[in-house]
CSV table of N, CA and C in Angstrom, one decimal:
chain,number,residue,atom,x,y,z
P,1,MET,N,-12.5,-3.4,7.9
P,1,MET,CA,-11.6,-3.9,6.9
P,1,MET,C,-12.3,-5.0,6.1
P,2,ALA,N,-12.1,-5.1,4.8
P,2,ALA,CA,-12.8,-6.1,4.0
P,2,ALA,C,-12.3,-7.5,4.4
P,3,GLU,N,-13.1,-8.5,4.2
P,3,GLU,CA,-12.7,-9.9,4.5
P,3,GLU,C,-11.7,-10.3,3.3
P,4,TYR,N,-10.8,-11.2,3.7
P,4,TYR,CA,-9.9,-11.7,2.7
P,4,TYR,C,-9.5,-13.1,3.1
P,5,ASP,N,-9.0,-13.8,2.1
P,5,ASP,CA,-8.6,-15.2,2.2
P,5,ASP,C,-7.1,-15.2,2.6
P,6,GLU,N,-6.8,-15.5,3.9
P,6,GLU,CA,-5.5,-15.5,4.4
P,6,GLU,C,-4.6,-16.6,3.8
P,7,THR,N,-5.1,-17.5,3.0
P,7,THR,CA,-4.3,-18.5,2.5
P,7,THR,C,-3.7,-18.0,1.1
P,8,VAL,N,-4.2,-16.9,0.6
P,8,VAL,CA,-3.7,-16.3,-0.6
P,8,VAL,C,-2.6,-15.3,-0.3
P,9,LEU,N,-1.4,-15.6,-0.6
P,9,LEU,CA,-0.3,-14.7,-0.3
P,9,LEU,C,0.3,-14.3,-1.6
P,10,ASP,N,0.6,-13.0,-1.7
P,10,ASP,CA,1.3,-12.4,-2.8
P,10,ASP,C,2.6,-11.9,-2.3
P,11,SER,N,3.6,-12.8,-2.4
P,11,SER,CA,4.9,-12.5,-1.8
P,11,SER,C,5.6,-11.2,-2.3
P,12,VAL,N,6.5,-10.7,-1.5
P,12,VAL,CA,7.4,-9.6,-1.9
P,12,VAL,C,8.6,-10.3,-2.5
P,13,GLY,N,9.2,-9.7,-3.5
P,13,GLY,CA,10.4,-10.1,-4.2
P,13,GLY,C,10.1,-10.8,-5.5
P,14,PRO,N,11.0,-11.6,-6.0
P,14,PRO,CA,10.8,-12.2,-7.3
P,14,PRO,C,9.5,-13.0,-7.3
P,15,GLY,N,8.6,-12.7,-8.3
P,15,GLY,CA,7.3,-13.4,-8.4
P,15,GLY,C,6.2,-12.7,-7.7
P,16,GLY,N,6.5,-11.7,-6.8
P,16,GLY,CA,5.4,-11.0,-6.1
P,16,GLY,C,5.1,-9.7,-6.8
P,17,SER,N,4.0,-9.1,-6.3
P,17,SER,CA,3.7,-7.8,-6.8
P,17,SER,C,4.6,-6.6,-6.4
P,18,ILE,N,5.2,-6.8,-5.3
P,18,ILE,CA,6.2,-5.8,-4.8
P,18,ILE,C,7.5,-6.4,-4.8
P,19,ASP,N,8.5,-5.8,-5.5
P,19,ASP,CA,9.9,-6.3,-5.6
P,19,ASP,C,10.7,-6.1,-4.3
P,20,HIS,N,10.6,-4.8,-3.9
P,20,HIS,CA,11.4,-4.5,-2.6
P,20,HIS,C,10.9,-3.1,-2.2
P,21,VAL,N,11.3,-2.8,-0.9
P,21,VAL,CA,10.9,-1.5,-0.3
P,21,VAL,C,12.2,-0.9,0.2
P,22,SER,N,12.3,0.5,0.0
P,22,SER,CA,13.5,1.2,0.5
P,22,SER,C,13.0,2.3,1.4
P,23,VAL,N,13.8,2.6,2.5
P,23,VAL,CA,13.5,3.8,3.3
P,23,VAL,C,14.8,4.6,3.3
P,24,ALA,N,14.6,5.9,3.3
P,24,ALA,CA,15.7,6.9,3.3
P,24,ALA,C,16.2,7.1,4.7
P,25,ILE,N,17.5,7.1,4.8
P,25,ILE,CA,18.1,7.3,6.1
P,25,ILE,C,19.3,8.3,5.9
P,26,SER,N,19.7,8.9,7.0
P,26,SER,CA,20.8,9.9,6.9
P,26,SER,C,22.1,9.4,7.3
P,27,ASP,N,22.2,8.3,8.0
P,27,ASP,CA,23.5,7.7,8.4
P,27,ASP,C,23.5,6.2,8.3
P,28,VAL,N,24.3,5.6,7.4
P,28,VAL,CA,24.2,4.2,7.2
P,28,VAL,C,24.6,3.4,8.4
P,29,ALA,N,25.7,3.8,9.1
P,29,ALA,CA,26.1,3.0,10.3
P,29,ALA,C,25.0,3.0,11.4
P,30,ARG,N,24.5,4.2,11.6
P,30,ARG,CA,23.4,4.3,12.7
P,30,ARG,C,22.2,3.5,12.3
P,31,ALA,N,21.8,3.6,11.0
P,31,ALA,CA,20.6,2.8,10.6
P,31,ALA,C,20.9,1.3,10.6
P,32,ARG,N,22.1,0.9,10.2
P,32,ARG,CA,22.4,-0.5,10.3
P,32,ARG,C,22.4,-1.1,11.7
P,33,ALA,N,22.8,-0.3,12.7
P,33,ALA,CA,22.8,-0.7,14.1
P,33,ALA,C,21.4,-0.9,14.5
P,34,PHE,N,20.5,0.0,14.2
P,34,PHE,CA,19.1,-0.1,14.5
P,34,PHE,C,18.4,-1.3,13.9
P,35,TYR,N,18.6,-1.3,12.5
P,35,TYR,CA,17.8,-2.4,11.8
P,35,TYR,C,18.4,-3.8,12.0
P,36,ASP,N,19.7,-3.9,12.2
P,36,ASP,CA,20.3,-5.2,12.6
P,36,ASP,C,19.6,-5.8,13.8
P,37,ALA,N,19.4,-4.9,14.8
P,37,ALA,CA,18.8,-5.3,16.1
P,37,ALA,C,17.3,-5.6,15.9
P,38,ALA,N,16.6,-4.6,15.3
P,38,ALA,CA,15.1,-4.7,15.2
P,38,ALA,C,14.6,-5.8,14.3
P,39,LEU,N,15.4,-6.0,13.2
P,39,LEU,CA,14.9,-7.0,12.3
P,39,LEU,C,15.3,-8.5,12.6
P,40,ALA,N,16.3,-8.6,13.4
P,40,ALA,CA,16.7,-10.0,13.8
P,40,ALA,C,15.6,-10.9,14.3
P,41,PRO,N,14.7,-10.4,15.2
P,41,PRO,CA,13.6,-11.2,15.7
P,41,PRO,C,12.6,-11.6,14.7
P,42,LEU,N,12.6,-10.9,13.5
P,42,LEU,CA,11.7,-11.2,12.4
P,42,LEU,C,12.4,-12.1,11.4
P,43,GLY,N,13.6,-12.6,11.7
P,43,GLY,CA,14.3,-13.5,10.8
P,43,GLY,C,14.9,-12.9,9.6
P,44,LEU,N,15.1,-11.5,9.6
P,44,LEU,CA,15.7,-10.8,8.5
P,44,LEU,C,17.2,-10.5,8.8
P,45,VAL,N,18.0,-10.9,7.8
P,45,VAL,CA,19.5,-10.6,8.0
P,45,VAL,C,20.0,-9.8,6.8
P,46,ILE,N,21.2,-9.4,6.9
P,46,ILE,CA,21.8,-8.5,5.8
P,46,ILE,C,22.1,-9.5,4.7
P,47,ARG,N,21.6,-9.0,3.5
P,47,ARG,CA,21.8,-9.8,2.3
P,47,ARG,C,22.7,-9.0,1.3
P,48,PHE,N,22.8,-7.6,1.5
P,48,PHE,CA,23.7,-6.7,0.8
P,48,PHE,C,24.2,-5.7,1.8
P,49,ASP,N,25.5,-5.4,1.8
P,49,ASP,CA,26.0,-4.4,2.7
P,49,ASP,C,27.1,-3.6,2.0
P,50,SER,N,27.0,-2.3,2.1
P,50,SER,CA,28.0,-1.4,1.5
P,50,SER,C,28.0,-0.1,2.2
P,51,ASP,N,28.9,0.7,1.9
P,51,ASP,CA,28.9,2.1,2.4
P,51,ASP,C,27.7,2.9,2.0
P,52,TRP,N,27.1,2.5,0.8
P,52,TRP,CA,25.9,3.2,0.3
P,52,TRP,C,24.6,2.8,1.0
P,53,GLY,N,24.5,1.6,1.5
P,53,GLY,CA,23.3,1.2,2.1
P,53,GLY,C,23.3,-0.3,2.5
P,54,VAL,N,22.1,-0.8,3.0
P,54,VAL,CA,22.0,-2.2,3.5
P,54,VAL,C,20.7,-2.7,3.0
P,55,GLY,N,20.8,-4.0,2.5
P,55,GLY,CA,19.6,-4.7,2.1
P,55,GLY,C,19.3,-5.9,3.0
P,56,TYR,N,18.1,-6.1,3.5
P,56,TYR,CA,17.8,-7.1,4.4
P,56,TYR,C,16.8,-8.1,3.7
P,57,GLY,N,16.9,-9.4,4.1
P,57,GLY,CA,15.9,-10.4,3.6
P,57,GLY,C,16.1,-11.6,4.4
P,58,LYS,N,15.3,-12.6,4.1
P,58,LYS,CA,15.4,-13.9,4.8
P,58,LYS,C,16.8,-14.5,4.4
P,59,PRO,N,17.4,-15.4,5.2
P,59,PRO,CA,18.6,-16.1,4.8
P,59,PRO,C,18.6,-16.7,3.5
P,60,ASN,N,19.5,-16.5,2.6
P,60,ASN,CA,19.6,-17.1,1.3
P,60,ASN,C,18.5,-16.6,0.4
P,61,ALA,N,17.9,-15.5,0.6
P,61,ALA,CA,16.8,-15.0,-0.2
P,61,ALA,C,17.2,-13.5,-0.7
P,62,PHE,N,16.4,-13.1,-1.6
P,62,PHE,CA,16.5,-11.8,-2.1
P,62,PHE,C,16.3,-10.7,-1.1
P,63,ALA,N,17.1,-9.7,-1.1
P,63,ALA,CA,17.0,-8.5,-0.2
P,63,ALA,C,15.7,-7.7,-0.6
P,64,GLN,N,14.8,-7.7,0.3
P,64,GLN,CA,13.5,-7.1,0.0
P,64,GLN,C,13.3,-5.8,0.8
P,65,PHE,N,14.1,-5.6,1.8
P,65,PHE,CA,13.9,-4.3,2.6
P,65,PHE,C,15.3,-3.6,2.6
P,66,TRP,N,15.3,-2.4,2.1
P,66,TRP,CA,16.6,-1.6,1.9
P,66,TRP,C,16.5,-0.3,2.7
P,67,VAL,N,17.7,0.0,3.3
P,67,VAL,CA,17.9,1.3,3.9
P,67,VAL,C,19.1,2.0,3.3
P,68,HIS,N,19.0,3.2,2.8
P,68,HIS,CA,20.1,3.9,2.2
P,68,HIS,C,19.8,5.4,2.1
P,69,PRO,N,20.8,6.2,2.0
P,69,PRO,CA,20.5,7.6,1.8
P,69,PRO,C,19.7,7.9,0.6
P,70,PRO,N,19.0,9.0,0.6
P,70,PRO,CA,18.2,9.3,-0.6
P,70,PRO,C,19.1,9.6,-1.8
P,71,LEU,N,18.6,9.4,-2.9
P,71,LEU,CA,19.4,9.6,-4.1
P,71,LEU,C,19.6,11.2,-4.4
P,72,GLU,N,18.6,11.9,-4.0
P,72,GLU,CA,18.7,13.4,-4.1
P,72,GLU,C,18.2,14.1,-2.8
P,73,GLY,N,19.0,14.9,-2.3
P,73,GLY,CA,18.6,15.7,-1.1
P,73,GLY,C,18.7,14.9,0.2
P,74,ALA,N,18.1,15.5,1.2
P,74,ALA,CA,18.1,14.9,2.5
P,74,ALA,C,16.8,14.0,2.7
P,75,PRO,N,17.0,13.0,3.5
P,75,PRO,CA,15.8,12.1,3.8
P,75,PRO,C,14.7,13.0,4.4
P,76,SER,N,13.5,12.6,4.0
P,76,SER,CA,12.3,13.4,4.5
P,76,SER,C,11.2,12.4,4.8
P,77,PRO,N,11.4,11.6,5.9
P,77,PRO,CA,10.4,10.7,6.3
P,77,PRO,C,9.1,11.4,6.7
P,78,GLY,N,8.0,10.8,6.4
P,78,GLY,CA,6.7,11.5,6.7
P,78,GLY,C,5.8,10.6,7.5
P,79,ASN,N,4.8,11.1,8.1
P,79,ASN,CA,3.9,10.4,8.9
P,79,ASN,C,3.1,9.4,8.0
P,80,GLY,N,3.0,9.6,6.7
P,80,GLY,CA,2.3,8.8,5.8
P,80,GLY,C,3.1,7.6,5.4
P,81,VAL,N,4.4,7.5,5.7
P,81,VAL,CA,5.2,6.3,5.4
P,81,VAL,C,5.1,5.3,6.5
P,82,HIS,N,4.7,4.1,6.1
P,82,HIS,CA,4.5,3.0,7.1
P,82,HIS,C,4.8,1.8,6.4
P,83,ILE,N,5.8,1.0,6.9
P,83,ILE,CA,6.1,-0.2,6.4
P,83,ILE,C,5.9,-1.3,7.4
P,84,ALA,N,5.1,-2.3,7.1
P,84,ALA,CA,4.8,-3.4,8.0
P,84,ALA,C,5.5,-4.7,7.6
P,85,LEU,N,6.2,-5.3,8.5
P,85,LEU,CA,7.0,-6.5,8.2
P,85,LEU,C,6.4,-7.6,9.0
P,86,ARG,N,6.2,-8.7,8.3
P,86,ARG,CA,5.5,-9.9,8.9
P,86,ARG,C,6.5,-10.6,9.9
P,87,ALA,N,5.9,-10.8,11.1
P,87,ALA,CA,6.6,-11.5,12.2
P,87,ALA,C,6.3,-12.9,12.3
P,88,PRO,N,7.2,-13.8,12.6
P,88,PRO,CA,6.9,-15.3,12.7
P,88,PRO,C,6.1,-15.6,14.0
P,89,SER,N,6.1,-14.7,15.0
P,89,SER,CA,5.4,-15.1,16.2
P,89,SER,C,5.1,-13.8,17.0
P,90,ARG,N,4.2,-14.0,18.0
P,90,ARG,CA,4.0,-12.8,18.9
P,90,ARG,C,5.2,-12.5,19.7
P,91,ALA,N,6.0,-13.5,20.1
P,91,ALA,CA,7.2,-13.2,20.8
P,91,ALA,C,8.2,-12.4,19.9
P,92,ALA,N,8.2,-12.6,18.6
P,92,ALA,CA,9.1,-11.9,17.7
P,92,ALA,C,8.6,-10.4,17.6
P,93,VAL,N,7.3,-10.2,17.7
P,93,VAL,CA,6.7,-8.8,17.7
P,93,VAL,C,7.3,-8.1,18.9
P,94,ASP,N,7.2,-8.7,20.1
P,94,ASP,CA,7.7,-8.1,21.3
P,94,ASP,C,9.2,-7.9,21.2
P,95,ALA,N,9.9,-8.8,20.7
P,95,ALA,CA,11.4,-8.7,20.6
P,95,ALA,C,11.8,-7.6,19.7
P,96,PHE,N,11.1,-7.5,18.5
P,96,PHE,CA,11.3,-6.4,17.6
P,96,PHE,C,11.2,-5.0,18.3
P,97,HIS,N,10.2,-4.9,19.1
P,97,HIS,CA,10.0,-3.6,19.7
P,97,HIS,C,11.1,-3.3,20.8
P,98,ALA,N,11.3,-4.3,21.6
P,98,ALA,CA,12.3,-4.2,22.7
P,98,ALA,C,13.7,-3.9,22.1
P,99,THR,N,14.1,-4.7,21.1
P,99,THR,CA,15.5,-4.5,20.6
P,99,THR,C,15.6,-3.3,19.8
P,100,GLY,N,14.5,-2.9,19.1
P,100,GLY,CA,14.5,-1.6,18.3
P,100,GLY,C,14.7,-0.4,19.2
P,101,LEU,N,14.0,-0.4,20.4
P,101,LEU,CA,14.1,0.7,21.3
P,101,LEU,C,15.5,0.7,21.9
P,102,ALA,N,16.1,-0.4,22.2
P,102,ALA,CA,17.4,-0.5,22.8
P,102,ALA,C,18.5,0.0,21.8
P,103,ALA,N,18.1,-0.1,20.5
P,103,ALA,CA,19.1,0.2,19.4
P,103,ALA,C,18.9,1.6,18.9
P,104,GLY,N,18.1,2.4,19.6
P,104,GLY,CA,17.9,3.8,19.2
P,104,GLY,C,16.6,4.3,18.5
P,105,GLY,N,15.7,3.3,18.4
P,105,GLY,CA,14.4,3.7,17.9
P,105,GLY,C,13.5,4.3,19.0
P,106,THR,N,12.4,4.9,18.5
P,106,THR,CA,11.4,5.4,19.5
P,106,THR,C,10.1,4.7,19.3
P,107,ASP,N,9.4,4.6,20.4
P,107,ASP,CA,8.1,3.9,20.4
P,107,ASP,C,7.1,4.7,19.6
P,108,ALA,N,6.4,4.0,18.8
P,108,ALA,CA,5.2,4.5,18.0
P,108,ALA,C,4.0,3.6,18.2
P,109,GLY,N,4.0,2.8,19.1
P,109,GLY,CA,2.9,1.9,19.4
P,109,GLY,C,3.4,0.6,20.1
P,110,ALA,N,3.2,0.4,21.3
P,110,ALA,CA,3.7,-0.8,22.1
P,110,ALA,C,3.1,-2.1,21.5
P,111,PRO,N,3.8,-3.2,21.7
P,111,PRO,CA,3.2,-4.5,21.2
P,111,PRO,C,1.9,-4.7,21.9
P,112,GLY,N,1.0,-5.3,21.1
P,112,GLY,CA,-0.4,-5.6,21.6
P,112,GLY,C,-1.3,-5.9,20.5
P,113,LEU,N,-2.5,-6.4,20.9
P,113,LEU,CA,-3.5,-6.7,19.9
P,113,LEU,C,-4.1,-5.5,19.2
P,114,ARG,N,-4.4,-5.6,18.0
P,114,ARG,CA,-5.0,-4.4,17.2
P,114,ARG,C,-6.3,-4.9,16.6
P,115,PRO,N,-7.3,-5.3,17.4
P,115,PRO,CA,-8.6,-5.8,16.8
P,115,PRO,C,-9.3,-4.9,15.9
P,116,HIS,N,-9.0,-3.7,16.0
P,116,HIS,CA,-9.7,-2.7,15.1
P,116,HIS,C,-9.2,-2.8,13.7
P,117,TYR,N,-8.0,-3.5,13.5
P,117,TYR,CA,-7.5,-3.7,12.1
P,117,TYR,C,-7.9,-5.1,11.7
P,118,HIS,N,-7.7,-6.1,12.6
P,118,HIS,CA,-8.0,-7.5,12.3
P,118,HIS,C,-8.2,-8.2,13.6
P,119,PRO,N,-9.1,-9.2,13.7
P,119,PRO,CA,-9.4,-9.8,15.0
P,119,PRO,C,-8.2,-10.3,15.8
P,120,ASP,N,-7.2,-10.9,15.1
P,120,ASP,CA,-6.1,-11.5,15.8
P,120,ASP,C,-4.8,-10.8,15.5
P,121,GLU,N,-4.8,-9.6,15.0
P,121,GLU,CA,-3.6,-8.9,14.7
P,121,GLU,C,-2.9,-8.5,16.0
P,122,ASP,N,-1.6,-8.8,16.0
P,122,ASP,CA,-0.7,-8.4,17.1
P,122,ASP,C,0.4,-7.6,16.4
P,123,ALA,N,0.7,-6.4,16.9
P,123,ALA,CA,1.7,-5.6,16.2
P,123,ALA,C,2.4,-4.7,17.2
P,124,ALA,N,3.5,-4.2,16.8
P,124,ALA,CA,4.3,-3.2,17.5
P,124,ALA,C,4.8,-2.2,16.4
P,125,PHE,N,5.0,-0.9,16.8
P,125,PHE,CA,5.4,0.1,15.9
P,125,PHE,C,6.6,0.8,16.5
P,126,LEU,N,7.6,1.1,15.6
P,126,LEU,CA,8.8,1.9,16.0
P,126,LEU,C,9.0,3.0,15.0
P,127,ARG,N,9.7,4.0,15.4
P,127,ARG,CA,10.3,5.0,14.4
P,127,ARG,C,11.8,4.8,14.5
P,128,ASP,N,12.4,4.6,13.3
P,128,ASP,CA,13.8,4.5,13.3
P,128,ASP,C,14.5,5.8,13.6
P,129,PRO,N,15.8,5.8,13.7
P,129,PRO,CA,16.5,7.1,14.1
P,129,PRO,C,16.2,8.2,13.2
P,130,ASP,N,15.7,8.0,11.9
P,130,ASP,CA,15.4,9.0,11.0
P,130,ASP,C,13.9,9.4,10.9
P,131,GLY,N,13.1,8.7,11.7
P,131,GLY,CA,11.7,8.9,11.8
P,131,GLY,C,10.8,8.1,11.0
P,132,ASN,N,11.3,7.1,10.2
P,132,ASN,CA,10.5,6.2,9.4
P,132,ASN,C,9.7,5.3,10.3
P,133,GLN,N,8.4,5.1,10.1
P,133,GLN,CA,7.6,4.2,10.9
P,133,GLN,C,7.7,2.7,10.4
P,134,ILE,N,8.1,1.8,11.3
P,134,ILE,CA,8.3,0.4,10.9
P,134,ILE,C,7.4,-0.4,11.8
P,135,GLU,N,6.7,-1.4,11.4
P,135,GLU,CA,5.8,-2.2,12.1
P,135,GLU,C,6.2,-3.6,12.0
P,136,ALA,N,6.1,-4.4,13.1
P,136,ALA,CA,6.2,-5.8,13.1
P,136,ALA,C,4.8,-6.3,13.4
P,137,VAL,N,4.2,-7.3,12.6
P,137,VAL,CA,2.9,-7.7,12.7
P,137,VAL,C,2.7,-9.2,12.4
P,138,ILE,N,1.8,-9.8,13.2
P,138,ILE,CA,1.4,-11.2,12.9
P,138,ILE,C,-0.1,-11.3,13.0
P,139,HIS,N,-0.7,-12.1,12.2
P,139,HIS,CA,-2.1,-12.3,12.2
P,139,HIS,C,-2.4,-13.8,12.5
P,140,PRO,N,-2.1,-14.3,13.7
P,140,PRO,CA,-2.4,-15.7,13.9
P,140,PRO,C,-3.8,-15.9,14.2
P,141,PRO,N,-4.2,-17.2,14.0
P,141,PRO,CA,-5.6,-17.5,14.4
P,141,PRO,C,-5.8,-17.4,15.9
P,142,ALA,N,-6.9,-17.1,16.3
P,142,ALA,CA,-7.2,-17.0,17.8
P,142,ALA,C,-6.9,-18.3,18.5
P,143,PRO,N,-6.3,-18.3,19.7
P,143,PRO,CA,-6.0,-19.5,20.4
P,143,PRO,C,-7.3,-20.3,20.8
């Protein structure tokens, strides 16, 4: 992986290059139960809630991560879909994985270091009940 300056952040949401991300789901209530549990350790809460879908973000912030049924047809998650959400700590990575599994997700990569991506990367991967791959990741400096 190319070297980069970790002090330069391009945030998601207003002012960032990416405004928001959405994943297609087949059942709003089932997805909400999964994402409420899995995203809580990452500090993400519901910012928008309706029968149509749910938007998550930091408290008092713009909803940057959305789950809702597709606008046309059935959801078709693919192996190429991968969304990584920044975790505030290694403990949050572990909690994301544990709570996500308990809420109906499936393991797509247990919590642990991923030095082949970044020397200090700690990440965990889940598939939501519809098969979307979601990652919690942190890049802390080495202790």
